[in-house]
XYZ file of C-alpha atoms in Angstrom:
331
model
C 155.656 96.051 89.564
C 156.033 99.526 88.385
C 152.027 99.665 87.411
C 151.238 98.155 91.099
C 153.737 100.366 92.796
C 153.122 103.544 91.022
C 149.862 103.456 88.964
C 147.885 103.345 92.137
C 149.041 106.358 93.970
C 148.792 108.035 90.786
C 145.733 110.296 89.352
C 143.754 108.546 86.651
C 143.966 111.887 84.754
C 147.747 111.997 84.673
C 147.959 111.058 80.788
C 151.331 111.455 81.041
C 152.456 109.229 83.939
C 149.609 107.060 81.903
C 151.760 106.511 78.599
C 155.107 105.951 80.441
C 152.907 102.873 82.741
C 151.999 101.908 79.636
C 155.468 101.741 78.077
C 156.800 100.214 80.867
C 153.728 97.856 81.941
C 155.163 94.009 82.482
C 152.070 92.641 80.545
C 150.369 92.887 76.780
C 146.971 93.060 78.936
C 147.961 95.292 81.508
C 149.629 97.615 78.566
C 145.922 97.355 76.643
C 144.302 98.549 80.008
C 146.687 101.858 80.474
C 146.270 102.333 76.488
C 142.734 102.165 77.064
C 143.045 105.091 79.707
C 145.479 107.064 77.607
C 142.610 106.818 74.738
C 139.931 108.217 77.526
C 142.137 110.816 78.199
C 142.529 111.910 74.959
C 138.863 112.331 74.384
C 138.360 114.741 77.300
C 141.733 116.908 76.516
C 141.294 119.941 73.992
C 143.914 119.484 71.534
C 146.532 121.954 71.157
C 145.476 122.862 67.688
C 141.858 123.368 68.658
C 140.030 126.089 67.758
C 136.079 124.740 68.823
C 136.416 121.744 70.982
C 133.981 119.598 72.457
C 134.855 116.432 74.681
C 133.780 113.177 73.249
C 131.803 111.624 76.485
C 130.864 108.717 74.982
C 134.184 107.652 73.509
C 135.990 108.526 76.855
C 133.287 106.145 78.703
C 134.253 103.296 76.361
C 137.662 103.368 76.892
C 137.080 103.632 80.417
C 134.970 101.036 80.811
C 137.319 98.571 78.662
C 140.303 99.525 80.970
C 138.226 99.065 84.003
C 137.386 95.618 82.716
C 141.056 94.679 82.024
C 141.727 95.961 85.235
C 138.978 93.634 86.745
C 140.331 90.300 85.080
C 143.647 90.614 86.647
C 142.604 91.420 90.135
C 143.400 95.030 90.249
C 140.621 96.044 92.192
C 141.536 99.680 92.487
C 142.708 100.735 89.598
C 139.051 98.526 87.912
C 137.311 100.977 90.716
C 139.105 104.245 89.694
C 137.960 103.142 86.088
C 134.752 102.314 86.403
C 133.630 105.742 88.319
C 135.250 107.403 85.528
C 132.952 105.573 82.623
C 130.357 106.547 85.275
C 130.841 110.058 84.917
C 131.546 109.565 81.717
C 128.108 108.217 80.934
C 126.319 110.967 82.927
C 127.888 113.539 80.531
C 126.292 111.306 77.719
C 122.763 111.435 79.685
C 122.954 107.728 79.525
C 121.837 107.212 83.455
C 121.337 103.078 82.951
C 124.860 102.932 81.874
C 126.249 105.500 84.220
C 124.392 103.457 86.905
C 125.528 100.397 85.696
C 129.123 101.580 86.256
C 129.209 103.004 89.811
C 127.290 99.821 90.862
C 129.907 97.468 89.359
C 132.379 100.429 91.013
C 130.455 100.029 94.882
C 130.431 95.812 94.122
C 134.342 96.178 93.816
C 134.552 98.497 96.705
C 132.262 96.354 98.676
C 134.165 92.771 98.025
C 137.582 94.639 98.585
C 136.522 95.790 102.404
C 135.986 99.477 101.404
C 132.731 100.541 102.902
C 132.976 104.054 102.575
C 133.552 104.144 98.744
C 131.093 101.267 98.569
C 128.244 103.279 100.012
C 128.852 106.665 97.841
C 129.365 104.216 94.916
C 125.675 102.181 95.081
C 124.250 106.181 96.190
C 125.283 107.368 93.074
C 123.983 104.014 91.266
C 120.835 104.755 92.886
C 120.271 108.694 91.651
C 121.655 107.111 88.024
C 119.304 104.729 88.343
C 116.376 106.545 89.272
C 116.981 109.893 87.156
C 116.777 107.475 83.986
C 113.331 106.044 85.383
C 114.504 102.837 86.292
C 113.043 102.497 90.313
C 113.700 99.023 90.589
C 117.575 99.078 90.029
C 118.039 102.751 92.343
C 115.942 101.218 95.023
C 117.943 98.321 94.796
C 121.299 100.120 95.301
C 120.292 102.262 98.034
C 119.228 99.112 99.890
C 122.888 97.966 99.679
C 124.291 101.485 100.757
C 121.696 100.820 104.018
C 122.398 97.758 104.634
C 126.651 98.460 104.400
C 126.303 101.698 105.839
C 124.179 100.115 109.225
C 122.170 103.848 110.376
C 118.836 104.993 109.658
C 119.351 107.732 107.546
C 119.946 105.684 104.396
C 116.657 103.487 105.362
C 114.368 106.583 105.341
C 115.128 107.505 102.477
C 114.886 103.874 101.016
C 111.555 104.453 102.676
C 109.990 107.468 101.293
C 111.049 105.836 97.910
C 109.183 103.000 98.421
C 106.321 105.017 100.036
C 106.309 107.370 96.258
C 106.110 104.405 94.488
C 103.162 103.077 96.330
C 105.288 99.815 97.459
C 103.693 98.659 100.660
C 105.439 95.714 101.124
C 108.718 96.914 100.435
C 107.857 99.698 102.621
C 106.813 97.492 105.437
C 110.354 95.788 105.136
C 112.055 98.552 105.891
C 110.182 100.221 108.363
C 110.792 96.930 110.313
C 114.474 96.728 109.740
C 114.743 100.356 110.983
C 112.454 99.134 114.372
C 114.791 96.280 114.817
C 118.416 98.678 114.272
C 117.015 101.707 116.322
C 115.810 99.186 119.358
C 119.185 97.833 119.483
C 120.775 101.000 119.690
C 117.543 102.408 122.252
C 116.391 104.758 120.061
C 112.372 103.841 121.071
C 110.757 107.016 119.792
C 112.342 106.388 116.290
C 110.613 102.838 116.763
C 107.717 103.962 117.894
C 107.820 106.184 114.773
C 108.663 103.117 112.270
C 106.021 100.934 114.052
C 103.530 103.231 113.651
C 103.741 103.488 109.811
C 103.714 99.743 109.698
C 100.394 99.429 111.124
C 99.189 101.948 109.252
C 100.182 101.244 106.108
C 99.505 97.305 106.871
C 96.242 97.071 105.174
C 95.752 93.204 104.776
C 96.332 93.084 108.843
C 98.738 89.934 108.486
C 101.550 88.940 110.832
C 103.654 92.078 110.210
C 100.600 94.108 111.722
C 99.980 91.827 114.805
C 103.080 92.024 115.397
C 103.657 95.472 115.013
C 100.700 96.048 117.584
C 102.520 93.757 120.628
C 105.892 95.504 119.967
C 104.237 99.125 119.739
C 102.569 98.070 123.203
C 106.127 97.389 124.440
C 107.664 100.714 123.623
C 105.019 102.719 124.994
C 105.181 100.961 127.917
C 108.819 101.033 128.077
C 108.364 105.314 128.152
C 106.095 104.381 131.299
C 103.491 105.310 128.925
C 100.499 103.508 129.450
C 97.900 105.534 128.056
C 99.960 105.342 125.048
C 99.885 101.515 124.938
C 96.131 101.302 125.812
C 95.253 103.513 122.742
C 97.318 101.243 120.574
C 95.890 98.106 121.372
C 92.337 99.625 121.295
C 92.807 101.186 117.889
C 94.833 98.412 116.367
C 94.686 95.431 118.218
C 91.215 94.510 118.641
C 90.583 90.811 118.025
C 94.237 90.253 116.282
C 94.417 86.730 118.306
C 97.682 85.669 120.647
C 99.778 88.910 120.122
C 97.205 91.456 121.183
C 96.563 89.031 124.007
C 99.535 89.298 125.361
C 99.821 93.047 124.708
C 96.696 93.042 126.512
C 98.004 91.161 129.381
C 101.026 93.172 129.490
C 99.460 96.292 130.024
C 97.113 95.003 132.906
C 100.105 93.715 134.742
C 101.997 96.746 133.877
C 98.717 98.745 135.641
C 98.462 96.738 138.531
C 102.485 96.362 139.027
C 102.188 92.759 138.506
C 105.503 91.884 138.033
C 105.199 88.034 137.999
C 101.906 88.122 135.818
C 104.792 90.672 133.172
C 106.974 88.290 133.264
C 104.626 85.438 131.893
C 103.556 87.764 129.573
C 106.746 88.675 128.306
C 107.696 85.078 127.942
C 104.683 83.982 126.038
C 105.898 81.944 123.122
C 104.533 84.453 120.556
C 107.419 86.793 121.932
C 110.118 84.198 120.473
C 108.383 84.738 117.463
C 109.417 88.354 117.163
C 112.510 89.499 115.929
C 115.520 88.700 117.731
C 116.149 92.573 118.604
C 112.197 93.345 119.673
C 111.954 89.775 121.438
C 115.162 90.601 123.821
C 113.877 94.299 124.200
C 110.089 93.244 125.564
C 111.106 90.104 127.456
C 114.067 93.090 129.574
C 110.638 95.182 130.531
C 109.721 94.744 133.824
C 106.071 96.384 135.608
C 106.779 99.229 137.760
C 108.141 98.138 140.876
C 109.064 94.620 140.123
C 106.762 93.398 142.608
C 103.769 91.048 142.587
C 100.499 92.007 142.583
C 99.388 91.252 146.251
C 102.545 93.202 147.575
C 102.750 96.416 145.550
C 100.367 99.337 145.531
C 97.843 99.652 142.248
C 98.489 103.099 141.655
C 98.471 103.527 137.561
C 102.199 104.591 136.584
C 102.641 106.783 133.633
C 102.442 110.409 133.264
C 99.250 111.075 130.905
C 96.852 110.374 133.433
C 93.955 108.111 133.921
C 94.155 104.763 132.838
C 91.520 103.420 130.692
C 89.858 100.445 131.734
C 90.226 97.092 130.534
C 87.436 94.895 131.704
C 85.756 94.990 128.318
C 86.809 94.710 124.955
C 88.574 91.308 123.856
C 91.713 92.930 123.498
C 92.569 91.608 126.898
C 93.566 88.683 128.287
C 92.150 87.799 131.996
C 95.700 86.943 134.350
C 94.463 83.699 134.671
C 94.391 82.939 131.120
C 97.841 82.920 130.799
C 98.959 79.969 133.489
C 101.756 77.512 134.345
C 101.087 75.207 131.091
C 102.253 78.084 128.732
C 104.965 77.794 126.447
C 107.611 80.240 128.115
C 111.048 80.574 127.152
């Protein structure tokens, strides 16, 4: 009781409030965990007597990391968390990154399981710079993934990003780029999208499903921003014979052009849209053509403020209205 009532609110560098714990600790284990400390301690305090002193790093981390481990086994999640940073620092004194990143991951895990998100993200950032000053891209790539995906914004994702773009990583790159389209669309963010979406196809060499994808959803955006020159260019530069999602990009900007709202709509619930993300397939199929109207009611001025529209009778981007009839899979 005394080490869970007062050990906690304590500082871990408090040697003495250490050694009375330690005297008073209920358990052998619990008294080898605050010895453990008191040891660390004594390896990063000058003695006394001391003319030339230097602190022993790597001793300190040892006995940090053997009290964090105690402290670990019996469920003491805070005090194995206070611990483990220390070895961490420990280790960076030591310029042993792997083991100092080794340590404030296992520190961000604890944080992480014991509903401390704050602490969990610093913890798995400071894994990650370990990680990555020792050389070792894999493991700091890996950690700042888990700060991202704990921390929820976008700022932790770019910079997961430009890692991934360094290191030449395209599918790993592509990964993220789409999990910041899909976070930044639910929050309506579309020219940080628009941003993501564009790397994607660009960096989408083997033109797969990612890239067709990419194309229909860029299509969407820009037409969201009443942007229809926009859109065209996309699907002319990218989405030129890319099969049922360019088709229905295509389709989707001709209705959009002629304020087709009922041809939009079957558009937008084409069953390639289901096949989207959840975030990017709720986002096109809420567009609706300028208007709302149908095609034989509403005037075909072009919407959008860059102009002329470019013409789509020829190029088999497009798909003709009456391609897409009553037969299609809609939602």
């Amino acid at each position: 009781n005394v080490h869970n009532n007062q050990f906690r609110e304590s500082s871990i560098h408090s040697n003495l409030l250490v050694v009375f714990l330690y005297k008073k600790s209920s358990t052998p284990l619990m008294a080898d965990a605050l010895k453990e400390l008191a040891n660390a301690e004594k390896a990063l305090r000058k003695p006394w007597y001391a003319v030339k002193w230097t602190p022993d790093y790597d001793e300190a981390a040892s006995h940090y990391e053997r009290a964090a481990q105690i402290f670990r086994s019996k469920s003491a999640s805070a005090d194995a968390i206070k611990a483990f940073a220390k070895a961490g620092e420990s280790y960076e004194h030591t310029e042993t990154p792997s083991s100092a990143g080794k340590s404030f991951e296992t520190a961000g895990q604890l944080a992480q399981h014991s509903g401390n998100k704050g602490d969990a993200i610093t913890f798995f950032e400071r894994a990650s710079r370990a990680y990555l000053m020792g050389g070792y891209t894999g493991k700091g790539s890996e950690c700042l993934h888990k700060a991202a995906k704990i921390d929820g914004g976008e700022k932790l994702l770019w910079q997961l990003a430009d890692m991934y773009r360094d290191e030449n990583k395209k599918f790993d790159l592509v990964e993220v780029l789409g999990q910041i389209v899909r976070q930044t669309l639910r929050k309506g963010e579309v020219e940080t999208a628009i941003k993501a979406s564009s790397e994607i196809l660009q960096v989408s060499s083997d033109r797969g499903l990612s890239y067709q994808r990419s194309v229909l959803t860029m299509v969407a955006m820009h037409l969201k921003q009443n942007d229809i020159v926009a859109a065209d260019k996309v699907l002319q530069r990218y989405g030129r014979d890319e099969g049922d999602y360019s088709a229905v990009a295509g389709t989707m900007i001709q209705a959009f052009q002629d304020f087709d709202q009922e041809q939009f709509e079957k558009a937008t619930k084409h069953h390639v849209v289901r096949l989207l993300d959840p975030e990017v397939s709720k986002f096109i199929m809420a567009l609706k053509a300028p208007g709302g109207g149908s095609k034989s009611t509403q005037s075909t001025t072009t919407p959008g403020a860059s102009g002329a529209v470019p013409s789509h009778q020829s190029g088999p981007s497009r798909v003709e209205p009456g391609l897409i009839d009553d037969d299609t899979d809609f939602l």
